[in-house]
CSV table of C-alpha atoms in Angstrom, one decimal:
chain,number,residue,atom,x,y,z
A,1,MET,CA,-35.3,52.3,12.3
A,2,PRO,CA,-35.0,54.4,9.7
A,3,TYR,CA,-31.4,54.1,7.7
A,4,TYR,CA,-29.6,57.1,5.6
A,5,GLY,CA,-27.0,56.3,2.9
A,6,VAL,CA,-25.0,54.1,2.1
A,7,GLU,CA,-25.2,50.6,3.5
A,8,ILE,CA,-23.2,47.3,2.8
A,9,THR,CA,-24.8,43.7,3.1
A,10,GLU,CA,-24.1,40.2,2.9
A,11,THR,CA,-26.4,37.5,1.6
A,12,GLY,CA,-24.1,34.8,0.4
A,13,PRO,CA,-22.5,31.8,1.8
A,14,GLY,CA,-19.3,33.9,1.6
A,15,SER,CA,-16.3,33.0,0.6
A,16,SER,CA,-14.7,30.1,2.0
A,17,THR,CA,-12.0,27.3,0.6
A,18,VAL,CA,-11.4,23.6,0.8
A,19,ARG,CA,-8.5,23.1,2.8
A,20,THR,CA,-6.6,20.1,2.5
A,21,GLN,CA,-6.0,19.0,6.6
A,22,PRO,CA,-2.4,18.3,7.9
A,23,VAL,CA,-0.9,14.5,6.8
A,24,ALA,CA,2.7,14.0,7.9
A,25,THR,CA,1.4,13.2,11.6
A,26,VAL,CA,2.0,10.5,13.6
A,27,PHE,CA,0.2,9.2,17.5
A,28,LEU,CA,3.0,7.2,19.4
A,29,ILE,CA,2.4,5.7,22.6
A,30,GLY,CA,5.0,4.2,24.7
A,31,THR,CA,7.7,4.3,27.8
A,32,ALA,CA,9.5,7.2,28.3
A,33,PRO,CA,12.5,7.6,31.5
A,34,VAL,CA,11.1,11.0,32.4
A,35,ASP,CA,12.4,10.8,35.6
A,36,ASP,CA,16.4,10.9,34.0
A,37,VAL,CA,14.5,14.6,32.8
A,38,HIS,CA,12.4,16.0,35.0
A,39,ALA,CA,13.2,15.4,38.7
A,40,THR,CA,10.4,15.8,40.4
A,41,ALA,CA,6.6,14.3,40.5
A,42,GLN,CA,5.8,18.0,39.9
A,43,GLU,CA,8.0,18.2,37.2
A,44,GLN,CA,7.4,14.9,35.9
A,45,ALA,CA,3.5,15.2,35.4
A,46,PRO,CA,3.1,16.8,32.4
A,47,TYR,CA,5.0,14.4,30.7
A,48,ILE,CA,2.8,11.4,31.5
A,49,ASN,CA,-0.1,10.6,30.3
A,50,LYS,CA,-0.4,14.1,28.1
A,51,SER,CA,0.1,14.6,23.9
A,52,ILE,CA,3.4,16.1,23.5
A,53,ILE,CA,3.7,17.3,20.4
A,54,ILE,CA,7.7,16.7,19.1
A,55,LYS,CA,9.2,17.9,15.9
A,56,THR,CA,12.9,18.0,16.5
A,57,ARG,CA,15.2,15.3,18.1
A,58,GLU,CA,16.1,18.3,20.4
A,59,GLU,CA,12.6,18.4,21.7
A,60,ALA,CA,12.5,14.9,22.3
A,61,ALA,CA,15.2,14.5,24.3
A,62,THR,CA,14.3,17.2,26.5
A,63,ALA,CA,10.5,15.9,26.4
A,64,PHE,CA,11.4,12.3,26.8
A,65,GLY,CA,15.1,11.6,27.8
A,66,ALA,CA,17.6,9.4,25.5
A,67,HIS,CA,17.3,5.9,24.8
A,68,LYS,CA,17.3,3.8,27.8
A,69,THR,CA,17.1,-0.5,27.9
A,70,GLY,CA,13.5,-1.2,28.3
A,71,PHE,CA,11.7,1.7,27.0
A,72,THR,CA,10.6,2.4,23.6
A,73,ILE,CA,9.2,6.0,22.9
A,74,PRO,CA,13.2,7.7,22.9
A,75,SER,CA,14.4,4.8,20.9
A,76,ALA,CA,11.2,5.2,18.4
A,77,LEU,CA,11.9,8.6,18.0
A,78,ASP,CA,14.7,8.2,16.7
A,79,ALA,CA,13.8,6.1,14.6
A,80,ILE,CA,11.9,8.1,13.1
A,81,PHE,CA,14.0,11.0,12.5
A,82,ASP,CA,16.9,9.2,11.4
A,83,GLN,CA,14.4,8.7,8.4
A,84,ALA,CA,14.4,12.6,8.2
A,85,GLY,CA,15.4,14.5,4.8
A,86,THR,CA,15.7,18.1,4.5
A,87,THR,CA,11.5,19.0,4.8
A,88,GLY,CA,11.6,17.0,8.0
A,89,VAL,CA,9.1,14.3,9.1
A,90,GLY,CA,6.2,16.3,10.3
A,91,GLU,CA,4.4,16.6,13.5
A,92,ILE,CA,5.1,13.7,16.1
A,93,GLU,CA,2.6,13.4,18.8
A,94,VAL,CA,3.8,11.3,21.8
A,95,VAL,CA,1.8,9.8,25.3
A,96,ASN,CA,4.3,8.2,27.7
A,97,VAL,CA,2.1,6.0,29.8
A,98,TYR,CA,5.4,5.0,32.3
A,99,ASP,CA,5.1,6.8,35.4
A,100,PRO,CA,7.7,6.2,38.2
A,101,ALA,CA,5.3,6.7,41.2
A,102,VAL,CA,2.9,4.5,39.8
A,103,HIS,CA,5.0,1.7,38.0
A,104,THR,CA,7.8,1.2,40.9
A,105,GLY,CA,8.7,-1.8,40.3
A,106,GLY,CA,10.6,-0.2,36.9
A,107,VAL,CA,9.1,0.1,33.4
A,108,GLY,CA,8.0,-3.8,33.5
A,109,ASP,CA,5.2,-2.8,35.4
A,110,VAL,CA,4.1,-1.3,32.3
A,111,ASP,CA,0.8,-3.4,30.9
A,112,ASN,CA,-1.4,-3.5,27.9
A,113,THR,CA,-4.1,-1.5,30.5
A,114,HIS,CA,-2.1,1.2,30.5
A,115,ILE,CA,-1.3,1.5,26.5
A,116,ILE,CA,-5.4,1.0,25.9
A,117,GLY,CA,-5.9,3.6,28.7
A,118,ALA,CA,-9.3,4.8,29.5
A,119,PHE,CA,-11.5,7.6,30.0
A,120,SER,CA,-12.4,8.5,33.3
A,121,PRO,CA,-15.2,9.6,35.0
A,122,SER,CA,-15.4,13.3,34.0
A,123,GLY,CA,-13.7,12.0,30.9
A,124,VAL,CA,-10.1,12.4,30.8
A,125,PRO,CA,-8.6,10.5,28.5
A,126,SER,CA,-5.6,8.2,29.2
A,127,GLY,CA,-3.3,5.8,27.0
A,128,LEU,CA,-4.3,5.1,23.5
A,129,LYS,CA,-8.0,6.9,24.4
A,130,LEU,CA,-5.8,10.4,23.8
A,131,ALA,CA,-5.5,9.9,20.3
A,132,TYR,CA,-9.3,10.9,20.2
A,133,ASP,CA,-8.7,13.9,21.8
A,134,SER,CA,-6.0,15.0,19.0
A,135,TYR,CA,-8.8,17.2,16.9
A,136,GLN,CA,-9.9,19.3,20.3
A,137,ARG,CA,-6.4,20.1,21.1
A,138,PHE,CA,-4.6,20.1,17.9
A,139,GLY,CA,-7.1,20.8,14.7
A,140,ARG,CA,-6.3,17.6,13.3
A,141,PHE,CA,-5.9,13.0,13.9
A,142,ALA,CA,-2.9,11.5,13.4
A,143,LYS,CA,-2.7,9.9,10.3
A,144,ILE,CA,-0.5,7.1,11.3
A,145,LEU,CA,-0.5,5.1,15.1
A,146,LEU,CA,2.3,3.6,16.6
A,147,ALA,CA,2.9,1.7,19.7
A,148,PRO,CA,6.2,-0.5,19.2
A,149,GLY,CA,6.6,-2.8,21.7
A,150,PHE,CA,3.3,-3.2,22.5
A,151,THR,CA,1.3,-4.4,19.5
A,152,GLY,CA,1.1,-7.8,20.6
A,153,LEU,CA,-0.1,-7.7,24.0
A,154,THR,CA,-3.7,-8.3,24.6
A,155,GLY,CA,-6.2,-6.1,23.2
A,156,VAL,CA,-3.7,-3.4,22.3
A,157,ARG,CA,-4.0,-4.6,18.5
A,158,ALA,CA,-8.3,-4.7,19.1
A,159,GLU,CA,-7.9,-0.9,20.3
A,160,LEU,CA,-5.8,0.5,17.5
A,161,GLU,CA,-8.0,-1.1,15.0
A,162,THR,CA,-11.0,0.5,16.2
A,163,ILE,CA,-9.7,3.5,17.1
A,164,CYS,CA,-8.3,4.0,13.4
A,165,ALA,CA,-11.5,3.5,12.4
A,166,ARG,CA,-13.0,6.2,14.1
A,167,ILE,CA,-10.3,9.0,13.0
A,168,ARG,CA,-9.3,7.8,9.9
A,169,ALA,CA,-5.8,6.4,10.7
A,170,ARG,CA,-3.8,3.2,10.4
A,171,ALA,CA,-1.6,1.7,12.6
A,172,ILE,CA,2.3,-0.2,11.9
A,173,LEU,CA,2.3,-3.6,13.8
A,174,ASP,CA,4.9,-5.1,14.6
A,175,THR,CA,6.1,-9.2,14.8
A,176,PRO,CA,7.9,-10.7,17.2
A,177,THR,CA,11.7,-11.2,17.2
A,178,SER,CA,13.4,-14.5,15.8
A,179,VAL,CA,10.9,-15.7,13.7
A,180,THR,CA,11.3,-16.3,10.1
A,181,ALA,CA,9.4,-15.3,6.8
A,182,GLN,CA,7.6,-18.6,6.7
A,183,GLN,CA,6.7,-17.8,10.3
A,184,VAL,CA,5.2,-14.8,9.1
A,185,ARG,CA,3.3,-15.9,6.4
A,186,GLU,CA,1.6,-18.6,8.4
A,187,ALA,CA,0.6,-16.5,10.7
A,188,ARG,CA,-1.5,-15.0,8.6
A,189,GLY,CA,-3.4,-18.1,9.0
A,190,PRO,CA,-5.2,-20.5,11.7
A,191,SER,CA,-2.0,-22.7,12.5
A,192,GLY,CA,0.9,-19.6,12.6
A,193,SER,CA,3.0,-19.1,16.0
A,194,PHE,CA,1.5,-15.9,16.6
A,195,ASP,CA,-1.3,-14.2,15.2
A,196,LEU,CA,-2.0,-11.9,11.8
A,197,GLN,CA,-5.3,-13.4,11.2
A,198,PHE,CA,-6.7,-9.9,10.2
A,199,SER,CA,-7.9,-7.9,7.3
A,200,ASN,CA,-7.9,-4.4,7.6
A,201,ARG,CA,-6.9,-1.6,5.0
A,202,ARG,CA,-5.9,0.3,8.0
A,203,LEU,CA,-3.6,-2.5,9.6
A,204,VAL,CA,-0.1,-2.8,8.4
A,205,PRO,CA,2.2,-5.8,9.6
A,206,VAL,CA,5.9,-5.6,9.3
A,207,TRP,CA,8.5,-7.6,9.0
A,208,PRO,CA,11.7,-8.2,10.4
A,209,HIS,CA,12.9,-5.9,13.3
A,210,MET,CA,16.2,-3.9,12.6
A,211,VAL,CA,19.4,-4.2,14.1
A,212,VAL,CA,20.7,-0.7,14.9
A,213,VAL,CA,23.8,0.9,17.2
A,214,ASP,CA,22.7,0.3,20.8
A,215,THR,CA,23.2,3.7,22.3
A,216,ALA,CA,22.7,2.7,25.6
A,217,ASN,CA,25.3,0.0,25.5
A,218,ALA,CA,28.7,1.1,24.0
A,219,GLY,CA,29.7,-0.9,21.2
A,220,GLN,CA,26.8,-3.5,21.2
A,221,THR,CA,23.9,-3.5,18.5
A,222,ARG,CA,19.9,-4.0,19.3
A,223,LEU,CA,16.7,-5.4,17.7
A,224,ASP,CA,14.5,-2.5,17.0
A,225,PRO,CA,11.2,-2.5,15.9
A,226,TYR,CA,10.3,-1.7,11.8
A,227,SER,CA,7.6,-0.1,12.5
A,228,ALA,CA,8.8,3.0,13.7
A,229,ARG,CA,11.2,3.4,11.1
A,230,PHE,CA,8.8,2.0,8.4
A,231,ALA,CA,6.4,5.1,9.4
A,232,GLY,CA,9.5,7.7,9.6
A,233,VAL,CA,10.4,6.6,5.6
A,234,TRP,CA,6.2,6.8,5.0
A,235,LEU,CA,6.6,10.3,7.5
A,236,ARG,CA,9.3,11.4,4.6
A,237,THR,CA,8.0,10.4,1.8
A,238,ILE,CA,4.7,12.3,2.1
A,239,MET,CA,6.7,15.6,3.3
A,240,GLU,CA,8.8,15.3,-0.3
A,241,ASN,CA,6.8,13.6,-2.7
A,242,GLY,CA,3.1,13.9,-1.0
A,243,TYR,CA,0.4,11.8,0.2
A,244,HIS,CA,-0.4,10.4,-2.7
A,245,HIS,CA,2.7,8.2,-3.2
A,246,SER,CA,3.5,5.2,-1.3
A,247,PRO,CA,6.3,4.6,1.0
A,248,SER,CA,7.5,1.0,-0.6
A,249,ASN,CA,10.6,0.9,-2.5
A,250,ARG,CA,12.7,3.9,-0.2
A,251,PRO,CA,15.3,3.5,1.4
A,252,ILE,CA,15.4,3.1,5.6
A,253,TYR,CA,18.4,5.2,7.1
A,254,GLY,CA,19.9,4.4,10.4
A,255,ILE,CA,19.9,0.7,10.1
A,256,GLU,CA,23.1,-1.5,10.3
A,257,GLU,CA,21.0,-4.1,8.6
A,258,SER,CA,17.5,-6.2,8.9
A,259,GLU,CA,17.1,-8.7,12.3
A,260,THR,CA,16.3,-11.4,9.0
A,261,PRO,CA,18.2,-11.7,5.7
A,262,VAL,CA,15.1,-10.9,3.2
A,263,LEU,CA,15.8,-12.8,-0.1
A,264,TYR,CA,15.7,-10.2,-2.7
A,265,ILE,CA,15.8,-11.6,-6.9
A,266,PRO,CA,15.0,-9.3,-9.2
A,267,GLY,CA,12.6,-10.8,-11.4
A,268,ASP,CA,12.4,-13.8,-9.7
A,269,ALA,CA,8.6,-14.6,-8.6
A,270,THR,CA,9.3,-16.9,-5.7
A,271,SER,CA,11.6,-15.3,-3.4
A,272,ASP,CA,10.6,-14.4,0.0
A,273,VAL,CA,9.7,-10.7,-0.8
A,274,GLN,CA,7.3,-11.5,-3.3
A,275,GLY,CA,5.9,-14.5,-1.0
A,276,LEU,CA,5.9,-11.6,1.8
A,277,ARG,CA,4.0,-8.8,0.0
A,278,ASP,CA,1.8,-11.2,-1.6
A,279,SER,CA,0.4,-12.0,1.9
A,280,GLY,CA,-0.3,-8.5,2.8
A,281,ILE,CA,2.8,-8.1,4.8
A,282,VAL,CA,5.7,-5.0,4.4
A,283,THR,CA,9.1,-6.2,4.4
A,284,VAL,CA,12.3,-4.8,3.3
A,285,GLU,CA,14.5,-5.4,0.5
A,286,GLU,CA,18.2,-5.5,0.6
A,287,ARG,CA,19.8,-5.1,-2.8
A,288,TRP,CA,24.0,-4.9,-3.9
A,289,GLY,CA,24.6,-1.2,-4.0
A,290,LYS,CA,21.2,0.3,-3.0
A,291,GLY,CA,21.0,-0.6,0.8
A,292,PRO,CA,17.8,-2.1,2.5
A,293,HIS,CA,14.4,-0.4,1.1
A,294,VAL,CA,10.8,-0.7,2.1
A,295,SER,CA,9.2,-3.5,0.1
A,296,GLY,CA,5.6,-3.3,0.2
A,297,ASN,CA,2.4,-0.9,-1.1
A,298,ARG,CA,-0.2,-2.7,0.7
A,299,SER,CA,-2.1,-3.3,3.9
A,300,SER,CA,-3.2,-6.4,5.7
A,301,ALA,CA,-6.7,-6.2,3.9
A,302,TRP,CA,-4.5,-7.9,0.9
A,303,PRO,CA,-5.4,-10.5,-0.5
A,304,THR,CA,-8.7,-11.2,0.8
A,305,ASP,CA,-9.8,-7.6,-0.6
A,306,THR,CA,-8.6,-6.9,-3.6
A,307,ASP,CA,-10.5,-3.1,-3.4
A,308,MET,CA,-7.9,-0.3,-4.4
A,309,ARG,CA,-7.7,1.5,-1.5
A,310,ASN,CA,-5.8,-1.6,-0.2
A,311,PHE,CA,-3.3,0.5,-1.5
A,312,LEU,CA,-1.5,2.3,0.9
A,313,HIS,CA,-1.4,5.3,-0.6
A,314,VAL,CA,-5.3,5.4,-1.9
A,315,GLN,CA,-6.5,4.8,1.8
A,316,LEU,CA,-4.9,8.0,3.1
A,317,ILE,CA,-5.5,9.6,-0.2
A,318,GLU,CA,-9.7,8.6,0.6
A,319,ASP,CA,-8.6,9.7,4.0
A,320,VAL,CA,-7.2,13.4,3.1
A,321,LEU,CA,-10.8,13.7,1.0
A,322,ASP,CA,-13.1,12.5,3.6
A,323,GLU,CA,-11.7,15.3,6.0
A,324,GLY,CA,-11.5,18.0,3.9
A,325,VAL,CA,-14.9,17.6,2.5
A,326,ILE,CA,-16.2,17.4,5.7
A,327,ALA,CA,-14.2,20.4,7.5
A,328,PHE,CA,-15.4,22.3,4.7
A,329,LEU,CA,-18.5,21.1,5.0
A,330,ASP,CA,-18.5,21.6,8.7
A,331,GLN,CA,-19.0,25.1,8.2
A,332,HIS,CA,-22.2,24.9,6.2
A,333,LYS,CA,-24.4,23.0,8.8
A,334,ASP,CA,-27.0,24.7,10.2
A,335,ARG,CA,-27.3,27.2,7.4
A,336,ASN,CA,-30.0,27.7,5.0
A,337,GLY,CA,-30.3,25.0,2.0
A,338,ASN,CA,-31.0,27.3,-0.4
A,339,LEU,CA,-29.9,26.8,-4.4
A,340,ALA,CA,-27.2,29.6,-3.9
A,341,ARG,CA,-25.3,27.8,-1.2
A,342,ILE,CA,-25.8,24.3,-2.7
A,343,GLU,CA,-24.1,25.8,-6.3
A,344,PHE,CA,-21.4,27.5,-4.0
A,345,ILE,CA,-20.6,24.3,-2.1
A,346,GLU,CA,-20.4,22.2,-5.3
A,347,GLU,CA,-18.2,24.8,-7.6
A,348,GLN,CA,-15.4,25.2,-4.0
A,349,ILE,CA,-15.0,21.3,-3.8
A,350,ASN,CA,-14.5,20.9,-7.3
A,351,ASP,CA,-12.6,23.2,-7.8
A,352,TRP,CA,-10.6,22.4,-4.8
A,353,LEU,CA,-10.7,18.5,-6.6
A,354,LYS,CA,-9.2,20.0,-10.1
A,355,SER,CA,-6.4,21.2,-7.9
A,356,LEU,CA,-5.5,17.7,-7.3
A,357,MET,CA,-6.0,16.8,-11.1
A,358,ILE,CA,-3.4,19.0,-12.5
A,359,GLY,CA,0.3,19.2,-13.1
A,360,ASP,CA,3.0,16.7,-13.7
A,361,ASP,CA,2.6,14.9,-10.4
A,362,PRO,CA,-1.0,14.9,-9.8
A,363,VAL,CA,-3.0,13.2,-6.8
A,364,LEU,CA,-6.1,11.9,-8.4
A,365,SER,CA,-6.9,11.0,-11.7
A,366,GLY,CA,-10.4,12.6,-11.6
A,367,GLY,CA,-12.8,13.4,-9.3
A,368,GLN,CA,-16.7,15.0,-8.9
A,369,PHE,CA,-18.7,16.2,-6.3
A,370,ARG,CA,-22.2,17.0,-6.5
A,371,PHE,CA,-25.7,17.9,-5.4
A,372,ASP,CA,-27.9,14.2,-5.8
A,373,ARG,CA,-31.1,15.8,-7.0
A,374,THR,CA,-32.4,11.9,-7.0
A,375,LYS,CA,-31.7,11.0,-3.6
A,376,THR,CA,-32.6,14.6,-1.9
A,377,THR,CA,-36.1,14.8,-1.9
A,378,SER,CA,-38.9,17.0,-0.5
A,379,THR,CA,-39.3,14.8,2.3
A,380,THR,CA,-35.4,14.8,3.1
A,381,VAL,CA,-35.4,18.6,2.9
A,382,ALA,CA,-38.1,18.8,5.4
A,383,GLN,CA,-36.4,16.5,7.6
A,384,GLY,CA,-33.2,19.0,7.5
A,385,GLN,CA,-30.9,16.6,5.2
A,386,TYR,CA,-29.7,17.2,2.0
A,387,PHE,CA,-27.4,14.4,-0.2
A,388,TRP,CA,-24.0,14.7,-2.4
A,389,ARG,CA,-21.9,12.7,-3.9
A,390,LEU,CA,-18.1,12.3,-4.3
A,391,THR,CA,-17.1,10.4,-6.7
A,392,TYR,CA,-12.7,10.1,-7.1
A,393,ALA,CA,-10.4,7.9,-9.2
A,394,PRO,CA,-6.5,7.9,-7.3
A,395,VAL,CA,-3.4,7.7,-9.2
A,396,GLY,CA,-2.3,4.3,-9.8
A,397,VAL,CA,1.1,2.9,-8.7
A,398,MET,CA,3.4,0.5,-11.0
A,399,GLU,CA,3.8,-2.0,-8.6
A,400,ARG,CA,4.0,-4.4,-11.3
A,401,ILE,CA,5.5,-4.0,-14.3
A,402,THR,CA,5.2,-6.2,-17.4
A,403,VAL,CA,7.4,-6.9,-20.5
A,404,ASP,CA,6.4,-9.0,-23.4
A,405,ARG,CA,9.9,-10.0,-24.8
A,406,ASN,CA,10.5,-11.9,-28.4
A,407,ILE,CA,12.7,-11.9,-31.1
A,408,ASP,CA,11.9,-10.4,-34.1
A,409,LEU,CA,13.9,-12.4,-36.9
A,410,ASN,CA,13.3,-9.9,-39.6
A,411,LEU,CA,15.8,-7.4,-37.4
A,412,LEU,CA,18.2,-10.0,-39.0
A,413,GLY,CA,17.4,-8.9,-42.4
A,414,ASN,CA,17.2,-5.2,-42.1
A,415,ALA,CA,20.7,-5.4,-40.6
A,416,LEU,CA,22.3,-6.8,-43.3
A,417,GLN,CA,20.2,-5.1,-45.9
A,418,LEU,CA,18.7,-8.2,-46.5
A,419,ALA,CA,15.8,-8.6,-49.8
A,420,ALA,CA,12.4,-9.1,-47.9
């Protein structure tokens, strides 16, 4: 119909910008004494095989109760919150699989099948499968997966590996108690007494367990899995320093000591710490006057995989880049692939990449996003497929620092003002 007067229409691609997705996020699965804090089955139901967001210690106690022998969630939450600095530890998504009505024999009735979970005929997830549901529920996938006390059960590690690959996460895996540094290294090969024979940038084995005060038994200590405390340190690092920083060489709070002393001699390439790190194990350093610190920058991919992404912070940087680009491009899918939109997309993503390269603490050493005018052809355009290329270089980490030291005899003469 005819229109008379001033009219405004929008023809451009808009003003959308690229946003970094949440990074300090953990998915924790295990068991909690929900019947201690929720009296009836009806009150307990929201805390059984449901994802509950926990941000504070108070929320944790209200939802899942205090630590109780045999249960894993309260102690893991304590371990994570022990690591909190002034900026906190981000967001913890917790799934309790213990159901008092089902596990009538107690928490010991919980087995690998309950942790692994399943999809019901109508598609409702349980157990670890709930990690797939995080994006639909909370707008992000968790970056760290934890199942302390259960990663050694049949099928649990394999399920974690599958989930991590699909949602761009990483799983922290505990080793057994009462094993030595040598046994841990042997477990990376076929003759080990337990199995660490995997090479995956998304699986991070940790050793040893940690000795902590047992709040369930006054005056006693207990062994806690290292995984939750390491995850807490990593979360604190992300919150305080950024996701592009390594969690290694940072203090571990809330422990008495490690289960097994780990020999660390600065400058000595033969100490236990050196051997463990070179085997792709994250361990602990205990130093005089400094206390226990995380020690290890690499995933289980090392040493068979020498790609830079075996560094923990590098794989995380790449995941953040991928998710940021995917989330931005998702707004443009099914829109016309004209030159204006293509140039807009390039400009917005490159501006975002440039923002990650500036300042005193950049995320990237360099990066570029461009439309691939070689791979994209008339034929692919006719089929609705457009190709792009993302290249980047993360900032490295000073894992090995080499100093070339020698005696310069000329300095003796200089000090005495001798003739040259």
